[in-house]
Amino acid sequence: MSSAEKNAKMQATTTKRTTYHHGDLRAQLTEATRQLVEERGPDHFSVSEACRAAGVSTAAPYKHFKDKTEMLRAVARGGMQRQYEQMVAELAPHPPGTLDRIVALGRVYIRFALAEPGVFRLMFGLSKDHDDDEAMVNMGSNTFGLVQHEVALCRGSDTIEPVDEGRAFLLWSFVHGLSFLQIDGKLSKIETPIDIEHVLRDVAHRTMHDHMA
């Protein structure tokens, strides 16, 4: 190999490492943290374990995160973003202003909790610190705003009114509680079988019926 070829190879290797450390490393550490949160919960997560899972030194996270809490917040923000994107995608097949879209939002909310219970708990377990994280505040507002907007559309309006805010809160409170009942295994203790889809539609109808045709 010529001297020029060796220099080119060294430069390519250096570039690859630089890209890894300053781009992919944050994402890899966040994913390692997410997996540990799912396996053990946020209370049993440690930075050193995340480093081992990501295959990096214990000093590596501090190039991207101030501390353990920031790593957990990154996971919570990622969960909030995924949940929002899944909710938007679930709306697409249904005509605007229909009850099907309200049911779809509840379906995704519960499905996300079941798919990522550790992250779901983390998203709300960090709630006392949300006000310190502008991104989390905005994400939470966007998600609840989406629900409010869909409720308003069911009423036949593009403008969110106080009545829509109240109904959106009722819907969110219900699916939030139902999500925790499911991931805590409480529904398995009920003798009567629960059809979640039927329950979601019934609650949506009862909440919205006086404004639906």
GROMACS .gro file of N, CA, C and O in nm, residues 31 38 45 50 53 68 73 78 99 112 125 139 156 163 167 177 179 198-199 206 210:
model
   84
   31GLU      N    1  -3.048   0.482   2.329
   31GLU     CA    2  -3.113   0.353   2.305
   31GLU      C    3  -3.074   0.251   2.412
   31GLU      O    4  -3.157   0.173   2.459
   38GLU      N    5  -3.656  -0.037   3.013
   38GLU     CA    6  -3.758  -0.138   2.988
   38GLU      C    7  -3.731  -0.266   3.068
   38GLU      O    8  -3.822  -0.331   3.116
   45PHE      N    9  -3.164   0.196   3.686
   45PHE     CA   10  -3.075   0.225   3.574
   45PHE      C   11  -2.948   0.293   3.625
   45PHE      O   12  -2.952   0.377   3.714
   50ALA      N   13  -2.537   0.151   3.109
   50ALA     CA   14  -2.568   0.201   2.974
   50ALA      C   15  -2.441   0.205   2.889
   50ALA      O   16  -2.444   0.174   2.770
   53ALA      N   17  -2.359  -0.146   2.778
   53ALA     CA   18  -2.451  -0.189   2.674
   53ALA      C   19  -2.420  -0.123   2.540
   53ALA      O   20  -2.436  -0.184   2.435
   68LYS      N   21  -2.714   1.154   3.482
   68LYS     CA   22  -2.807   1.043   3.462
   68LYS      C   23  -2.947   1.092   3.428
   68LYS      O   24  -3.016   1.036   3.342
   73ARG      N   25  -3.413   1.176   3.060
   73ARG     CA   26  -3.500   1.272   2.992
   73ARG      C   27  -3.495   1.251   2.841
   73ARG      O   28  -3.597   1.266   2.772
   78GLY      N   29  -3.785   1.088   2.364
   78GLY     CA   30  -3.798   0.997   2.252
   78GLY      C   31  -3.930   0.922   2.255
   78GLY      O   32  -3.996   0.903   2.152
   99LEU      N   33  -6.597   0.977   1.500
   99LEU     CA   34  -6.567   0.915   1.628
   99LEU      C   35  -6.452   0.815   1.616
   99LEU      O   36  -6.381   0.790   1.713
  112PHE      N   37  -4.914   0.196   2.296
  112PHE     CA   38  -4.779   0.243   2.328
  112PHE      C   39  -4.740   0.203   2.470
  112PHE      O   40  -4.628   0.159   2.495
  125GLY      N   41  -4.324   0.958   3.519
  125GLY     CA   42  -4.249   0.957   3.644
  125GLY      C   43  -4.157   1.076   3.658
  125GLY      O   44  -4.121   1.116   3.768
  139MET      N   45  -4.371   1.896   2.380
  139MET     CA   46  -4.421   1.768   2.331
  139MET      C   47  -4.553   1.731   2.399
  139MET      O   48  -4.647   1.683   2.335
  156GLY      N   49  -6.752   1.973   1.491
  156GLY     CA   50  -6.772   2.044   1.365
  156GLY      C   51  -6.701   2.176   1.357
  156GLY      O   52  -6.742   2.266   1.281
  163VAL      N   53  -6.518   2.373   2.591
  163VAL     CA   54  -6.588   2.244   2.596
  163VAL      C   55  -6.501   2.134   2.538
  163VAL      O   56  -6.503   2.019   2.586
  167ARG      N   57  -6.363   1.795   2.737
  167ARG     CA   58  -6.384   1.659   2.686
  167ARG      C   59  -6.252   1.588   2.657
  167ARG      O   60  -6.239   1.467   2.681
  177GLY      N   61  -5.555   0.617   3.274
  177GLY     CA   62  -5.581   0.523   3.383
  177GLY      C   63  -5.592   0.380   3.334
  177GLY      O   64  -5.538   0.288   3.397
  179SER      N   65  -5.449   0.254   3.073
  179SER     CA   66  -5.315   0.210   3.036
  179SER      C   67  -5.240   0.156   3.157
  179SER      O   68  -5.177   0.049   3.150
  198HIS      N   69  -6.411  -0.211   2.240
  198HIS     CA   70  -6.551  -0.175   2.270
  198HIS      C   71  -6.557  -0.068   2.379
  198HIS      O   72  -6.636   0.027   2.369
  199VAL      N   73  -6.473  -0.082   2.480
  199VAL     CA   74  -6.471   0.015   2.589
  199VAL      C   75  -6.429   0.153   2.538
  199VAL      O   76  -6.489   0.255   2.573
  206ARG      N   77  -6.989   0.822   2.472
  206ARG     CA   78  -7.052   0.886   2.589
  206ARG      C   79  -6.998   1.028   2.609
  206ARG      O   80  -7.070   1.117   2.654
  210ASP      N   81  -7.342   1.400   2.252
  210ASP     CA   82  -7.436   1.511   2.235
  210ASP      C   83  -7.393   1.609   2.129
  210ASP      O   84  -7.464   1.705   2.098
   0.00000   0.00000   0.00000
